[in-house]
PDB file of C-alpha atoms in Angstrom:
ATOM      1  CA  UNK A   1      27.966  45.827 231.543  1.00  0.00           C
ATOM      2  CA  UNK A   2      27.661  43.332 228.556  1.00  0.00           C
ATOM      3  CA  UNK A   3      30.872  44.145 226.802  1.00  0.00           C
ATOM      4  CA  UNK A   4      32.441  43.780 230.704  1.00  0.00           C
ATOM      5  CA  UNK A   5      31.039  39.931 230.859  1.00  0.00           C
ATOM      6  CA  UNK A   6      31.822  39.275 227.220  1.00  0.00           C
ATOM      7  CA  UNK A   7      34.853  40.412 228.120  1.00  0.00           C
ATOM      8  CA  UNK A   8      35.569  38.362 231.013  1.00  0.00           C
ATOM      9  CA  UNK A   9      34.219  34.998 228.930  1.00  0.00           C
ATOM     10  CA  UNK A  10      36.240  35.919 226.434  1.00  0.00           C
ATOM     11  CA  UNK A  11      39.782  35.999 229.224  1.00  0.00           C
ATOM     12  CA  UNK A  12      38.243  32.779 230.783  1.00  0.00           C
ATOM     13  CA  UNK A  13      37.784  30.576 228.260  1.00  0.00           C
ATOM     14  CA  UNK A  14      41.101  31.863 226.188  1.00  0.00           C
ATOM     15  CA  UNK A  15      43.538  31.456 229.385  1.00  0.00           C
ATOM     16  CA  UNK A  16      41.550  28.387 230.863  1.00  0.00           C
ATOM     17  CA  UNK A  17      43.642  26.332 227.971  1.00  0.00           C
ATOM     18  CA  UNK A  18      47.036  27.588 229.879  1.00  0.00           C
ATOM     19  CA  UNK A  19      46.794  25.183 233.003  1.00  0.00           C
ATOM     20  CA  UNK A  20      45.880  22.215 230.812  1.00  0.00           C
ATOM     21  CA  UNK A  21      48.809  22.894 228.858  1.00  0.00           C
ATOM     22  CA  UNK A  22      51.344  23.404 231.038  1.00  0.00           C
ATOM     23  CA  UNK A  23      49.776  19.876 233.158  1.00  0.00           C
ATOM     24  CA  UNK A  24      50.193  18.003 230.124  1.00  0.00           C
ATOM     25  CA  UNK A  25      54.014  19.455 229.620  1.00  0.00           C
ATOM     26  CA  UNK A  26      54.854  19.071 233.744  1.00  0.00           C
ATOM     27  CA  UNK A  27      52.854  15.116 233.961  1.00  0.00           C
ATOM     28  CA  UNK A  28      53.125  13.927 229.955  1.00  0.00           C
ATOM     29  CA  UNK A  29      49.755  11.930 231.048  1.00  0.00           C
ATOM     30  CA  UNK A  30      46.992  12.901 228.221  1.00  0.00           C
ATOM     31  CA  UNK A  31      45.120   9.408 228.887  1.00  0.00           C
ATOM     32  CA  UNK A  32      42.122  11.523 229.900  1.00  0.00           C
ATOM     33  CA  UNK A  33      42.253  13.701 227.066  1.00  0.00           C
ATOM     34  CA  UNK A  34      39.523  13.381 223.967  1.00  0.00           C
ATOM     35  CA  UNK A  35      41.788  12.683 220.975  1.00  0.00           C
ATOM     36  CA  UNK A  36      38.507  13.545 219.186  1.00  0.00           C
ATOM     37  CA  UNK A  37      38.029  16.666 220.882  1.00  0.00           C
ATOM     38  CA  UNK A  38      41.718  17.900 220.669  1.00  0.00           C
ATOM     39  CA  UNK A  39      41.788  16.944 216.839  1.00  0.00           C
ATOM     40  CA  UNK A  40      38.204  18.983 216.383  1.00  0.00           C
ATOM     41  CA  UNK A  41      38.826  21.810 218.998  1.00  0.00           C
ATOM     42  CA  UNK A  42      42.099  22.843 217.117  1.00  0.00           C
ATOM     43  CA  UNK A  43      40.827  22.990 213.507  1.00  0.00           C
ATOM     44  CA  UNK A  44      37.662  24.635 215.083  1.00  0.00           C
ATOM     45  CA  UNK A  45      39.748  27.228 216.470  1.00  0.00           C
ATOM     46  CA  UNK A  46      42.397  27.538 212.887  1.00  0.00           C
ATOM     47  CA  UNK A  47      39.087  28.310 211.394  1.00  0.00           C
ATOM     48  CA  UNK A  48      38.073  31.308 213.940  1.00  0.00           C
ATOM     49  CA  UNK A  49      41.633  32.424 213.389  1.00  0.00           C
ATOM     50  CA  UNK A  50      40.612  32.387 209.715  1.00  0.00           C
ATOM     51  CA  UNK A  51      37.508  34.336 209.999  1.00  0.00           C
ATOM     52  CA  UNK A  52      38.985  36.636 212.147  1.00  0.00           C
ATOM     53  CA  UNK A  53      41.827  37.526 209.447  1.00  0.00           C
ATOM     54  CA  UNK A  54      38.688  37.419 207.129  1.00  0.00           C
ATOM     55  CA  UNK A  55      36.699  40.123 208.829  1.00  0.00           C
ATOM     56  CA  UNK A  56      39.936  41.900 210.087  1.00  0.00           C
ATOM     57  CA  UNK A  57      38.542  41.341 213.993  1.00  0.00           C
ATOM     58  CA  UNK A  58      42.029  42.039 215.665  1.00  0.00           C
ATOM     59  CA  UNK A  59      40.539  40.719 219.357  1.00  0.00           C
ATOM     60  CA  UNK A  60      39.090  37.616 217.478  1.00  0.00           C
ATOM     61  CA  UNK A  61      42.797  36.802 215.519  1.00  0.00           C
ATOM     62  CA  UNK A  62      44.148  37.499 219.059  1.00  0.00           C
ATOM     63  CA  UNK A  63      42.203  35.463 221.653  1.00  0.00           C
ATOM     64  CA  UNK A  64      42.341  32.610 219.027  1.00  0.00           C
ATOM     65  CA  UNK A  65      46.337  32.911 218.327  1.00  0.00           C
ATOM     66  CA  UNK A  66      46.806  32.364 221.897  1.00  0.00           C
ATOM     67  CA  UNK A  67      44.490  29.689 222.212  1.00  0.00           C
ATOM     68  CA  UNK A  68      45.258  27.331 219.063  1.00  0.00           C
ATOM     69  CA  UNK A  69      48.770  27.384 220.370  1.00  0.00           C
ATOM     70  CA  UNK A  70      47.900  26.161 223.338  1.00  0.00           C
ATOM     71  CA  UNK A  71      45.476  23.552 221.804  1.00  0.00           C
ATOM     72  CA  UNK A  72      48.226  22.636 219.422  1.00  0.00           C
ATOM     73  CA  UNK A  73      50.517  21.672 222.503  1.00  0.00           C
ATOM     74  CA  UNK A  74      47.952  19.513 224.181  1.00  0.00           C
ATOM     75  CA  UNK A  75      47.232  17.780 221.009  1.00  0.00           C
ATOM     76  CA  UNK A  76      50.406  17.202 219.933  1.00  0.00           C
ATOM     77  CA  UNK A  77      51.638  15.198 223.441  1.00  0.00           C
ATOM     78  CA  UNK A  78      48.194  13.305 222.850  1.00  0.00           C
ATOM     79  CA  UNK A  79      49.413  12.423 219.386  1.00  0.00           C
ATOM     80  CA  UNK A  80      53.125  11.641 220.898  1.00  0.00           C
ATOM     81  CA  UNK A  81      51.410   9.615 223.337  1.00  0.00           C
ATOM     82  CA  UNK A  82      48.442   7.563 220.707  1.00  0.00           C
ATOM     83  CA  UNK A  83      51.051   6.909 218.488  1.00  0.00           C
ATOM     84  CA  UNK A  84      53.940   5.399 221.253  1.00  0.00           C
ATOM     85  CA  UNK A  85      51.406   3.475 223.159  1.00  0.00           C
ATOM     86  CA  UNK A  86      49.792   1.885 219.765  1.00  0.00           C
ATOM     87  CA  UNK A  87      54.065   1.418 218.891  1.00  0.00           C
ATOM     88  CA  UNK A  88      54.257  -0.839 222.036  1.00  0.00           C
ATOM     89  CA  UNK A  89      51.302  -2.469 221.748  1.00  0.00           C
ATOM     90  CA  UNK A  90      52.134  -3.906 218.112  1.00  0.00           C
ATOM     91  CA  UNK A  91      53.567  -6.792 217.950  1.00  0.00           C
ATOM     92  CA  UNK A  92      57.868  -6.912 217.475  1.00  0.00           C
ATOM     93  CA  UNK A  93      59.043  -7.919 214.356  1.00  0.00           C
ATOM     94  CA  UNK A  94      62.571  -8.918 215.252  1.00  0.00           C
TER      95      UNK A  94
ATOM     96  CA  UNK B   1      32.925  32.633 202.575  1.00  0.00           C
ATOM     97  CA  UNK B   2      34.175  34.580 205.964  1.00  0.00           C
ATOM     98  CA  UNK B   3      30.522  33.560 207.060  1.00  0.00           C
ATOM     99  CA  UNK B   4      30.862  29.930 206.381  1.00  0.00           C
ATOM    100  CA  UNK B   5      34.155  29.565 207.875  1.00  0.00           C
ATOM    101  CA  UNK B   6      32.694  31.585 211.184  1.00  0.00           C
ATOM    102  CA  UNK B   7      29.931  29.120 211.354  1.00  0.00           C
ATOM    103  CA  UNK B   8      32.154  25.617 210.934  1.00  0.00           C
ATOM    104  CA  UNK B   9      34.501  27.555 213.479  1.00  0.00           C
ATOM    105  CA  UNK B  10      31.776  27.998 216.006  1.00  0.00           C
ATOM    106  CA  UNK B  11      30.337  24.232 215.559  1.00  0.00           C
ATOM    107  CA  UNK B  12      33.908  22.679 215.393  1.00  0.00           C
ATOM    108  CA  UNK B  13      34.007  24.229 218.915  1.00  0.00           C
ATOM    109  CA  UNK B  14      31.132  23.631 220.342  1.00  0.00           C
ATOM    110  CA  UNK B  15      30.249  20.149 219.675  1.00  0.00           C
ATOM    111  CA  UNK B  16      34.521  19.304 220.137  1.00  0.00           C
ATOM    112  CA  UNK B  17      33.475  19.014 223.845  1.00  0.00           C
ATOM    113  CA  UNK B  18      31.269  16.128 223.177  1.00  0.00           C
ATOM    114  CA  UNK B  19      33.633  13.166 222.667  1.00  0.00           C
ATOM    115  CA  UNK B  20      35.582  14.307 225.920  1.00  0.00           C
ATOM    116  CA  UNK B  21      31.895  13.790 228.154  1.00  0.00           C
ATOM    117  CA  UNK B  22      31.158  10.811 226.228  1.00  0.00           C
ATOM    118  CA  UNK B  23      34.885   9.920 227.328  1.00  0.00           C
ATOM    119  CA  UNK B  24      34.948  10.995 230.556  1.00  0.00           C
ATOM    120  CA  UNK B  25      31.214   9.299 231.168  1.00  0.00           C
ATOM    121  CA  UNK B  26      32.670   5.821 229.838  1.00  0.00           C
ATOM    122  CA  UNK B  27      36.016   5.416 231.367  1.00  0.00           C
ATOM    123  CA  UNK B  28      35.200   7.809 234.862  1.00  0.00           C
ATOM    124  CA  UNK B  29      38.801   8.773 233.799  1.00  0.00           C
ATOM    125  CA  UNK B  30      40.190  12.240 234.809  1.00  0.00           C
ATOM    126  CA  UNK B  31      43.492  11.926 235.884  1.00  0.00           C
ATOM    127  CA  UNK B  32      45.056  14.106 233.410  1.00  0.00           C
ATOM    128  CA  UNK B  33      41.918  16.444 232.763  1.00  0.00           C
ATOM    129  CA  UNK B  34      43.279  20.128 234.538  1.00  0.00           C
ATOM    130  CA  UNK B  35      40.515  21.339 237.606  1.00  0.00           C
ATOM    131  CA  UNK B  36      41.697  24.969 236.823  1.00  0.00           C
ATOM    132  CA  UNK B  37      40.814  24.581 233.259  1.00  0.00           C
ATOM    133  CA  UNK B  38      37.600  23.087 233.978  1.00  0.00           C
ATOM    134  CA  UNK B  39      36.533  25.638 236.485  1.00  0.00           C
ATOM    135  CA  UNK B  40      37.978  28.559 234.637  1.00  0.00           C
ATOM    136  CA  UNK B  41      36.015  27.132 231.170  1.00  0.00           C
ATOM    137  CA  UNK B  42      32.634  26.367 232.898  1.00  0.00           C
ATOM    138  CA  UNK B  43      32.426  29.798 235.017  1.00  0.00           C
ATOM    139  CA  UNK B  44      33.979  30.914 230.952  1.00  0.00           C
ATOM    140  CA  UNK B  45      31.114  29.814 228.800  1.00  0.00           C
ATOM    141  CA  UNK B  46      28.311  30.780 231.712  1.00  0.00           C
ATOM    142  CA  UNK B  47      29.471  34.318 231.172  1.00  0.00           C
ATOM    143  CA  UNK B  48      29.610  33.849 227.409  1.00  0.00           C
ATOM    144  CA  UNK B  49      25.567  32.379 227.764  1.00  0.00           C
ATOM    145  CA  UNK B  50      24.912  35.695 230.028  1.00  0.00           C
ATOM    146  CA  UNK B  51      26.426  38.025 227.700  1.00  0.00           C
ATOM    147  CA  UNK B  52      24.256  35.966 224.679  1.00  0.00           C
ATOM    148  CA  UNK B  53      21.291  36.810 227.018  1.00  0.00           C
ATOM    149  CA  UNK B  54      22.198  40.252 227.655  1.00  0.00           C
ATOM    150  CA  UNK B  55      22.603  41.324 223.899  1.00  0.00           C
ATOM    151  CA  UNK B  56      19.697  38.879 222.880  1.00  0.00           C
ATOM    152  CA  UNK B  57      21.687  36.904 220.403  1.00  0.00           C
ATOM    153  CA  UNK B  58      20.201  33.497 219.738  1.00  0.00           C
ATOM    154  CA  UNK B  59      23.560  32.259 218.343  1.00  0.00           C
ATOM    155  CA  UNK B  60      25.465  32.969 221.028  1.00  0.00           C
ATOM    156  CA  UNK B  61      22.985  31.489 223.648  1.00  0.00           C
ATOM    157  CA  UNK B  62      22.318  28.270 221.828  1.00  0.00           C
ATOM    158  CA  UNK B  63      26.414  27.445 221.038  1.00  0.00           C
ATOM    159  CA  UNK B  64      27.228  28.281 224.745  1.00  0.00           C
ATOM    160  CA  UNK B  65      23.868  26.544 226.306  1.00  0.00           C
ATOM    161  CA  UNK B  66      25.254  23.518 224.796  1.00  0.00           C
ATOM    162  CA  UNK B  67      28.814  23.916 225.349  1.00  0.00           C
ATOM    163  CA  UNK B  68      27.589  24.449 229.712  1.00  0.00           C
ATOM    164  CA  UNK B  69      26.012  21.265 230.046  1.00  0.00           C
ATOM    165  CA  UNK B  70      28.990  19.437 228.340  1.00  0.00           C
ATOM    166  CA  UNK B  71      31.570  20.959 230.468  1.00  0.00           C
ATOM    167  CA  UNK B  72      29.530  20.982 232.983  1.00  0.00           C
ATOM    168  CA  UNK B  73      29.800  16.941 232.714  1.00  0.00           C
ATOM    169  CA  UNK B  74      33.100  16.798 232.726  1.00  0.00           C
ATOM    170  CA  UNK B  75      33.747  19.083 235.460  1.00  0.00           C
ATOM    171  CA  UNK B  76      31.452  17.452 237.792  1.00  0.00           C
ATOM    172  CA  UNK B  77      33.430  13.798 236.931  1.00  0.00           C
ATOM    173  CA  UNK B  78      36.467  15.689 237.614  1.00  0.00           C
ATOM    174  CA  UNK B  79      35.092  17.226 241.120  1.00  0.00           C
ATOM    175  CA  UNK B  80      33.665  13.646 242.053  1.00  0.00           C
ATOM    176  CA  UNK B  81      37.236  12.201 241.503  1.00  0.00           C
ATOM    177  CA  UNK B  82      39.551  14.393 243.070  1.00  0.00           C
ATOM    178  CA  UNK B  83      36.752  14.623 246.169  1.00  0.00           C
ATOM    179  CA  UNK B  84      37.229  11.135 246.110  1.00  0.00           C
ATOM    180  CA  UNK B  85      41.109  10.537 245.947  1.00  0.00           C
ATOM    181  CA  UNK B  86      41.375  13.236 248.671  1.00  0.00           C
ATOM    182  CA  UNK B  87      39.039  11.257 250.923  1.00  0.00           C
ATOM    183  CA  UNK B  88      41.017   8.023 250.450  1.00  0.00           C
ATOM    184  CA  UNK B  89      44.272   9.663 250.797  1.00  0.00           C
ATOM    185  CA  UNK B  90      43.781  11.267 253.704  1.00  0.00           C
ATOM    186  CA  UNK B  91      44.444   9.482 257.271  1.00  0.00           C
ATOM    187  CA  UNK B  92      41.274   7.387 258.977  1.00  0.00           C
ATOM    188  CA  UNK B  93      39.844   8.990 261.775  1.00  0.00           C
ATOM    189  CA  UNK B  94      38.741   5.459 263.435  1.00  0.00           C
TER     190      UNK B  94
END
């Protein structure tokens, strides 16, 4: 019974990252989004990845491949986004 | 070392969800936070706290005790808004 809610958590919170992504790809809009949390989220989950190679825990390597992919895509159209809207905001030099 | 790296991995994680409330509190802003991901992370993380409680590991039950009441923040924000823009779009009734 506890490995079957682990187990669940585990799907949940791994696949939960999927419909952000794929709002941010369809809309482009990250204005909501926590550069913060995006920028500590995805190194957070690099280093589970990490320990999971470390300790050889293949569902550990797995449920955090998937999911620092899909962090990387959310924080990388925040980053596209930061860095354009901070672009238009400066003042011309022409 | 594969300790360490587990332990900056789990605290990365948890505490990444604390700019995005502190966010979400300030600016009431959700437009571009995903409902699905919110739901499917809260209902997520409650299963990770009942599995914590089930195999009586403190670690697990502290990181995800924390982790509920942050996303369940920014959930609740993200319920009251789309409540709200689905009460203004739809058609008067006077």
């Amino acid at each position: 019974m506890a490995d079957l809610i682990g187990g669940l958590a585990a799907i949940l919170t791994t696949l939960s990252f999927l419909p952000q992504a794929i709002l941010v790809l369809r809309t482009r809009n990250t204005d909501s989004l926590s550069l913060v949390m995006y920028v500590m989220f995805t190194v957070g989950v690099s280093c589970w990845l990490v320990y999971g190679l470390m300790i050889a825990s293949l569902p550990i390597i797995l449920a955090n491949l998937v999911t620092v992919g899909l962090a990387a895509i959310i924080l990388s159209m925040k980053i596209i986004n930061t860095v354009a809207f901070h672009r238009a905001a400066s003042p011309k030099t022409i």
